[in-house]
PDB file of C-alpha atoms and ligand atoms in Angstrom:
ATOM      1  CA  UNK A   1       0.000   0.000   0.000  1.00  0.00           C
ATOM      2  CA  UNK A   2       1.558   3.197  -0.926  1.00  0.00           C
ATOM      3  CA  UNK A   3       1.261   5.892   1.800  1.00  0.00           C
ATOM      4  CA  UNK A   4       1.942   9.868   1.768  1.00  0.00           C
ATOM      5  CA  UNK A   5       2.622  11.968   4.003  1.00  0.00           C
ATOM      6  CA  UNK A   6       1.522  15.602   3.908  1.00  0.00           C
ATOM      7  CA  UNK A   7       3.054  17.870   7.031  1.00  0.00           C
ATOM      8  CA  UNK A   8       2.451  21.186   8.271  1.00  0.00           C
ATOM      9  CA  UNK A   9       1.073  23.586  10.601  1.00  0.00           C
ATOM     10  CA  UNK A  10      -2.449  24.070   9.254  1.00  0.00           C
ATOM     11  CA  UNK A  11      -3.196  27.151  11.416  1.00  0.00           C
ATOM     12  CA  UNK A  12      -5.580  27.044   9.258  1.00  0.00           C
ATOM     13  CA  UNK A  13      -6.398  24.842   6.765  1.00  0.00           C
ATOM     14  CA  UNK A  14      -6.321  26.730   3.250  1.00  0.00           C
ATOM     15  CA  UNK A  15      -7.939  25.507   0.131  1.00  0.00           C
ATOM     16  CA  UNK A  16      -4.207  25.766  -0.657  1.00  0.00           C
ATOM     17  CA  UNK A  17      -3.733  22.892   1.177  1.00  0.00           C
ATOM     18  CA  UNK A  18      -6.698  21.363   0.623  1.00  0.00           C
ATOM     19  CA  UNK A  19      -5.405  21.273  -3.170  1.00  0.00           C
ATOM     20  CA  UNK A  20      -2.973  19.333  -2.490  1.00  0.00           C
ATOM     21  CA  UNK A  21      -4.469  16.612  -0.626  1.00  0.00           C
ATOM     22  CA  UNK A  22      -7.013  16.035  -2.875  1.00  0.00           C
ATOM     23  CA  UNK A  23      -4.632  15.411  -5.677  1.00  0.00           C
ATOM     24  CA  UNK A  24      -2.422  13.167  -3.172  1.00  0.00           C
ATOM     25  CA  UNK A  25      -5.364  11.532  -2.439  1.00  0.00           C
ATOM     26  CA  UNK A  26      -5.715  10.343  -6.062  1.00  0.00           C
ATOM     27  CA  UNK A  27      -2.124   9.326  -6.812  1.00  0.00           C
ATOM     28  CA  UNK A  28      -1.440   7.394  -3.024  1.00  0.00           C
ATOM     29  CA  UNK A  29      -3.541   4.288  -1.013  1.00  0.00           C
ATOM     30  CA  UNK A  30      -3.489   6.278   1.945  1.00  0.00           C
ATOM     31  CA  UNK A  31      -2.899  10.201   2.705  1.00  0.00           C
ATOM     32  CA  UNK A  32      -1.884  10.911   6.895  1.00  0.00           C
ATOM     33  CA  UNK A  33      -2.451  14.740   6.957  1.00  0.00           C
ATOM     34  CA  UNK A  34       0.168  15.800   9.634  1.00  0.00           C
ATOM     35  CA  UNK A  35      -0.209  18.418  11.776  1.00  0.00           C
ATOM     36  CA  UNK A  36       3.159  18.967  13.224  1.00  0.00           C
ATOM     37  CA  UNK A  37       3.564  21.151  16.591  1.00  0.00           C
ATOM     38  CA  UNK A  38       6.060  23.741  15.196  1.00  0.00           C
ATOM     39  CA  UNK A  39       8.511  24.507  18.216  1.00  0.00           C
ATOM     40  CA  UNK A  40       9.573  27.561  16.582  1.00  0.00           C
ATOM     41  CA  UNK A  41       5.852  28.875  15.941  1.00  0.00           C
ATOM     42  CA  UNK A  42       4.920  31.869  18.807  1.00  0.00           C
ATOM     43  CA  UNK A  43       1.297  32.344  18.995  1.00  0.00           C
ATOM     44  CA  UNK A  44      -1.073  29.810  16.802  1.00  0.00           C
ATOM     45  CA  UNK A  45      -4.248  30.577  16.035  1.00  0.00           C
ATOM     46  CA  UNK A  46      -5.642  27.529  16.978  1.00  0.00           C
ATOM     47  CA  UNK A  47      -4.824  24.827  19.335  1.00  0.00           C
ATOM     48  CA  UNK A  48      -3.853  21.179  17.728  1.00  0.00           C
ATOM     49  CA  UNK A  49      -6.906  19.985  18.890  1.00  0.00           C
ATOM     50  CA  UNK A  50      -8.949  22.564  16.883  1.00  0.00           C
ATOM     51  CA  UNK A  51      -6.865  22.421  14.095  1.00  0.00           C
ATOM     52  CA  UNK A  52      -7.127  18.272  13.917  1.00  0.00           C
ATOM     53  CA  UNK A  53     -10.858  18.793  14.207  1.00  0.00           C
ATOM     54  CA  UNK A  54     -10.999  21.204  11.415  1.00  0.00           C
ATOM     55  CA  UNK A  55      -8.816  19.510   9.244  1.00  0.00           C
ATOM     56  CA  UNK A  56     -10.687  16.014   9.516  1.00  0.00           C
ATOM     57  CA  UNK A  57     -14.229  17.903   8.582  1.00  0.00           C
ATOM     58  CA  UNK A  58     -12.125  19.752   5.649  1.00  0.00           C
ATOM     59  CA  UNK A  59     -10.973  15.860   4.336  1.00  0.00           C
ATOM     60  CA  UNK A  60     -14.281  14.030   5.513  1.00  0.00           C
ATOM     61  CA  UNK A  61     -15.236  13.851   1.453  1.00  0.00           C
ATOM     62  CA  UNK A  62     -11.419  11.582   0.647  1.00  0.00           C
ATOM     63  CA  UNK A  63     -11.997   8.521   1.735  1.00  0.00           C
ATOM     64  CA  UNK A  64      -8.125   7.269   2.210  1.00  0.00           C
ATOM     65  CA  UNK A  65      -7.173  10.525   3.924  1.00  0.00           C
ATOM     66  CA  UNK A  66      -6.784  10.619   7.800  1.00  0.00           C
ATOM     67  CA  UNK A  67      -5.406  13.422   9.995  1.00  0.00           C
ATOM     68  CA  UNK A  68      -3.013  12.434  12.684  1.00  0.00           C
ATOM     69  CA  UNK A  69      -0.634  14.795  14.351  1.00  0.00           C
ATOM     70  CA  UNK A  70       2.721  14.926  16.379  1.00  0.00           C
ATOM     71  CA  UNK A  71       5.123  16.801  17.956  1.00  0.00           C
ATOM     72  CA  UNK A  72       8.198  14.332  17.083  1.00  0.00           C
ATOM     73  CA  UNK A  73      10.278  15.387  14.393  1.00  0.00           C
ATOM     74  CA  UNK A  74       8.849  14.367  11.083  1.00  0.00           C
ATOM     75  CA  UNK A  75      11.806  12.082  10.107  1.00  0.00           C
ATOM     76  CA  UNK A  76      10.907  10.017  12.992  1.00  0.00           C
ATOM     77  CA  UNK A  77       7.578  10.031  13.139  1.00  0.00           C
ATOM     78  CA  UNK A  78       7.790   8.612   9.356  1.00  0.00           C
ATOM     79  CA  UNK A  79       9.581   5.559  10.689  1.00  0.00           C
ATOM     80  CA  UNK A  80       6.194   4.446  12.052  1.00  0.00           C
ATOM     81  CA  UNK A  81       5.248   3.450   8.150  1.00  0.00           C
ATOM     82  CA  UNK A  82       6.818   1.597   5.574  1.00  0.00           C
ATOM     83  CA  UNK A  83       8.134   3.630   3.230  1.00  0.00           C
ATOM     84  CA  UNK A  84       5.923   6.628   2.967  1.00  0.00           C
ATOM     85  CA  UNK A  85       6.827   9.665   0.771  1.00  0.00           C
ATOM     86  CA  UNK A  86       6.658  13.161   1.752  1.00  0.00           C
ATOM     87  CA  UNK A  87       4.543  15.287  -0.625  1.00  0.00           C
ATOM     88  CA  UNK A  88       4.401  18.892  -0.205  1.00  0.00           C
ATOM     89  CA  UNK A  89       3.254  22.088  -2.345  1.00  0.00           C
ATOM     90  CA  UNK A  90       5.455  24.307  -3.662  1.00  0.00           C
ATOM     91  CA  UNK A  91       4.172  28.080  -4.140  1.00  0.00           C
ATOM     92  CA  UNK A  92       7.508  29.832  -5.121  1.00  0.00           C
ATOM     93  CA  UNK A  93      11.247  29.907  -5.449  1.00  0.00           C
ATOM     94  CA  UNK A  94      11.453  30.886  -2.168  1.00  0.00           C
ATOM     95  CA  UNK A  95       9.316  27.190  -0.893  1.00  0.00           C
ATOM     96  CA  UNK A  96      12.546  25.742  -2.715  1.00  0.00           C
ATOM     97  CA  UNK A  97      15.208  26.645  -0.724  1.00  0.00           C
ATOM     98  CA  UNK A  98      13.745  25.975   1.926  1.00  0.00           C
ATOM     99  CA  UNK A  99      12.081  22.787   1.091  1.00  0.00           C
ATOM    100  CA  UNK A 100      15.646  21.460  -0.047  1.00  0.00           C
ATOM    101  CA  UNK A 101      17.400  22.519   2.754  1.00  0.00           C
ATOM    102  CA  UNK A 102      14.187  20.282   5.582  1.00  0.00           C
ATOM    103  CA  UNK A 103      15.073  17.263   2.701  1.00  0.00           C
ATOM    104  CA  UNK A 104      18.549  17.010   2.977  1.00  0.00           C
ATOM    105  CA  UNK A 105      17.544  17.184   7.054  1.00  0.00           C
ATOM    106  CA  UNK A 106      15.059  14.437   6.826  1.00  0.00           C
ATOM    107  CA  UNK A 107      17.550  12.115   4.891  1.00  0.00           C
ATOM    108  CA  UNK A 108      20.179  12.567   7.341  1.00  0.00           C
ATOM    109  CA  UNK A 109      17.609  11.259  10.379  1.00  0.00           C
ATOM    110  CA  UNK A 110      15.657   9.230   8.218  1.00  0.00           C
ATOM    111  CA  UNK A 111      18.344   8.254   4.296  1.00  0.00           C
ATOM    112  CA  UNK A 112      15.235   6.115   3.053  1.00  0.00           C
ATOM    113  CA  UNK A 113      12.539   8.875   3.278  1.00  0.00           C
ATOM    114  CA  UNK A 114      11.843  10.405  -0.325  1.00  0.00           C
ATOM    115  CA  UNK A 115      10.175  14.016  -0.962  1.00  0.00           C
ATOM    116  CA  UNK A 116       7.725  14.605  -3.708  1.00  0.00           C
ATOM    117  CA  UNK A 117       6.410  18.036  -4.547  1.00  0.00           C
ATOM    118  CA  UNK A 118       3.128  19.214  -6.284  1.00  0.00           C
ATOM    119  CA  UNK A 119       2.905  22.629  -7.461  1.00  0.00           C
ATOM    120  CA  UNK A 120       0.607  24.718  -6.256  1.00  0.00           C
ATOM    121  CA  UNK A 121      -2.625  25.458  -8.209  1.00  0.00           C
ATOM    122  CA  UNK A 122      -2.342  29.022 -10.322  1.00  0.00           C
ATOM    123  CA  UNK A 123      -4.917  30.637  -8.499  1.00  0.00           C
ATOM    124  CA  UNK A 124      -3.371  29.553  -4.535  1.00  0.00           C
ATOM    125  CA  UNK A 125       0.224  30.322  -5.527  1.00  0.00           C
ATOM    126  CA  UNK A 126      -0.567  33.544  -2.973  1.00  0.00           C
ATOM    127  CA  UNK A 127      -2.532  31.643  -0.518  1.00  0.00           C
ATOM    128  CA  UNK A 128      -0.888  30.796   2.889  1.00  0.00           C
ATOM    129  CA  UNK A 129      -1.856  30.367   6.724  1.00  0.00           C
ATOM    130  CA  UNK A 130      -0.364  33.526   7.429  1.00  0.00           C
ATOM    131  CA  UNK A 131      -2.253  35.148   5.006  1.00  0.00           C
ATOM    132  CA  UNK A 132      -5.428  33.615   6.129  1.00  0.00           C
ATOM    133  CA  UNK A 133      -4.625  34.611   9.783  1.00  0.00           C
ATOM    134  CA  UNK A 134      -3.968  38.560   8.238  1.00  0.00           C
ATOM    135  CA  UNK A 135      -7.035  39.197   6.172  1.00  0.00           C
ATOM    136  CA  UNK A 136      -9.145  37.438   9.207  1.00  0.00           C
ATOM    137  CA  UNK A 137      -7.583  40.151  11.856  1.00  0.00           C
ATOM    138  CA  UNK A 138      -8.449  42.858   9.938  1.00  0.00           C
ATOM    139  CA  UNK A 139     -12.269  41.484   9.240  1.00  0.00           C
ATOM    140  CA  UNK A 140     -12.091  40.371   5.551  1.00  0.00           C
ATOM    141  CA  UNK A 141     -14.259  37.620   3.977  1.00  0.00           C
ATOM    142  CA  UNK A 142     -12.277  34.376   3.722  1.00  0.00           C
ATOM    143  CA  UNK A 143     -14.429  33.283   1.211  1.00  0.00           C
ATOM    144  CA  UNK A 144     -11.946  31.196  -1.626  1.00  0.00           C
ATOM    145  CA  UNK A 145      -9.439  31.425   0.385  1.00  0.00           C
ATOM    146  CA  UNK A 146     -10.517  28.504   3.150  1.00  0.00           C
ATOM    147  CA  UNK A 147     -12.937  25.665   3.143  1.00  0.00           C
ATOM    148  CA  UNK A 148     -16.268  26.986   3.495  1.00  0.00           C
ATOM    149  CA  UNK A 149     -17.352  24.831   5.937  1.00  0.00           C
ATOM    150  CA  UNK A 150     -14.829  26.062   8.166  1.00  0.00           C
ATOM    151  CA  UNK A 151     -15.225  29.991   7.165  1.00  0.00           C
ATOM    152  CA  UNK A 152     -17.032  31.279  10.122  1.00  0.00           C
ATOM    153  CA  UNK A 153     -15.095  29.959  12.643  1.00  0.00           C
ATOM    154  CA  UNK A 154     -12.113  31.284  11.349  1.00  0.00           C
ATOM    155  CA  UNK A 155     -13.763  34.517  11.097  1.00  0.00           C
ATOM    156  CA  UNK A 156     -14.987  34.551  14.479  1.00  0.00           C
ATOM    157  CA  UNK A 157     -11.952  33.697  16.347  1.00  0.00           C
ATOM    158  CA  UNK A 158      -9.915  35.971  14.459  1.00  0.00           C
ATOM    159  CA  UNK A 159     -11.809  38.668  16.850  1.00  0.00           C
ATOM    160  CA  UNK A 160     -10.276  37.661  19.780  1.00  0.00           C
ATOM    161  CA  UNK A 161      -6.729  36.290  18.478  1.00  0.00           C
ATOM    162  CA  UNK A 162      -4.156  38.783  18.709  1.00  0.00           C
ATOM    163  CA  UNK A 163      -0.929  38.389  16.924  1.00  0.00           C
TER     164      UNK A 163
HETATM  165  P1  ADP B   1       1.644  27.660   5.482  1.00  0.00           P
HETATM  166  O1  ADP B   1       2.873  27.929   4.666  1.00  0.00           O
HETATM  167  O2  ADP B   1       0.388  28.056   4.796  1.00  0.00           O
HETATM  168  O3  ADP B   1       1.743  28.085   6.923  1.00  0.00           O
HETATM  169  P2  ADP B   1       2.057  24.918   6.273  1.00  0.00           P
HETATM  170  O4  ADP B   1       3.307  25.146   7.009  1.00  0.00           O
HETATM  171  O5  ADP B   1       0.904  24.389   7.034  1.00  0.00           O
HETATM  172  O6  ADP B   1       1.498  26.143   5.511  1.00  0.00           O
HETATM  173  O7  ADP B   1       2.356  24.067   4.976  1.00  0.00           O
HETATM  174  C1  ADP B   1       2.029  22.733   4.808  1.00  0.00           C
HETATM  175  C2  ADP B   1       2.331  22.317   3.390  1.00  0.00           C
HETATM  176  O8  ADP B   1       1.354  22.867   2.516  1.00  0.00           O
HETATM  177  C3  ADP B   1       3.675  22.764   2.827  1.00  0.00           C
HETATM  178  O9  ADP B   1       4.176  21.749   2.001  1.00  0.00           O
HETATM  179  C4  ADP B   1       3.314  23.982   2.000  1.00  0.00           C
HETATM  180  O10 ADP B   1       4.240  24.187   0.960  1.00  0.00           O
HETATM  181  C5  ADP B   1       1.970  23.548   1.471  1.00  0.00           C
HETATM  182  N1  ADP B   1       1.149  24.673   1.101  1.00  0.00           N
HETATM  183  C6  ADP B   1       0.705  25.653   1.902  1.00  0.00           C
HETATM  184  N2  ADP B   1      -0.058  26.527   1.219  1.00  0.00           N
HETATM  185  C7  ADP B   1      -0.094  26.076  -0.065  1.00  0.00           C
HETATM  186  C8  ADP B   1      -0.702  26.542  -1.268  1.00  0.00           C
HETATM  187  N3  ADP B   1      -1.403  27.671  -1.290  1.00  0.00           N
HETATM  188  N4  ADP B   1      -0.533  25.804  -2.389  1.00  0.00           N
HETATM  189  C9  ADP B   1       0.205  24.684  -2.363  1.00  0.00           C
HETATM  190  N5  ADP B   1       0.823  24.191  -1.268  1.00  0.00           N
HETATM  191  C10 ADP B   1       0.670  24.875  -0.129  1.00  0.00           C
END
């Protein structure tokens, strides 16, 4: 069975993301969506809890998609499967360097763990969490930009989060 392995913060899911699960979903058995607690991340939005619970209603439609998350690092926590595959989106250049730089990481911990990367859909090349956590502090309407089952409670805590 061929399993992938999408990581990241998810504070909140995007459609962004949500792109690229769905077209993991159809080219792997089995999709974990990982929510990783980010050390180096001050001040979520939302706890992991939330963010698990929002992220499993966002993927209820894809069937071989389930939403786990950690706080080991990722190289590890792979370990627990055999031989998944990374995929991640790239937006820009700038998702490069960094991207390369957390692979040749990974394959230090972890030399059998691959990377693949999907590039991010045209129209959520500008789309990111932070962006999503921006527009909602200053009121905007999240609508396209987050799954719109999720849109009002994104909206609503925004009111009392504080950067
Ligand atoms: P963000 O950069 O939005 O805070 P994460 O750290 O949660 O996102 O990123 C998780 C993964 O999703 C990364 O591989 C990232 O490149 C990818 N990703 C995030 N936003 C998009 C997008 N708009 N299009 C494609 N991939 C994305």
């Amino acid at each position: 069975m061929s399993i992938a392995i999408c990581p990241g913060s998810f504070d909140p899911i995007t459609l962004g993301h949500l792109n690229i699960v769905r077209r993991t979903s159809r080219i792997f058995d089995q999709v974990i969506v990982l929510i990783a607690v980010n050390a180096g991340k001050t001040k979520p939005m939302f706890t992991i809890e939330e963010r698990v619970d929002m992220v499993r209603r966002a993927c209820e439609r894809y069937p071989n998609v389930i939403v786990d998350s950690s706080d080991i690092l990722l190289a590890e926590y792979a370990k627990r499967y055999e031989n998944p595959v990374l995929v991640k989106g790239l937006r820009a250049a700038s998702d490069f360097e960094y991207e390369f730089q957390m692979d040749l990481v990974n394959k230090h911990i972890n030399p059998k763990l691959e990377t693949m990367y999907l590039t991010a859909s045209g129209k959520y090349t500008f789309l990111s969490s932070s962006v999503v956590r921006e527009m909602a502090a200053y009121g905007a309407d999240l609508t396209g930009l987050v799954p719109i089952e999720l849109k009002a409670e994104i909206e609503e805590k925004a009111k009392t989060w504080r950067k």
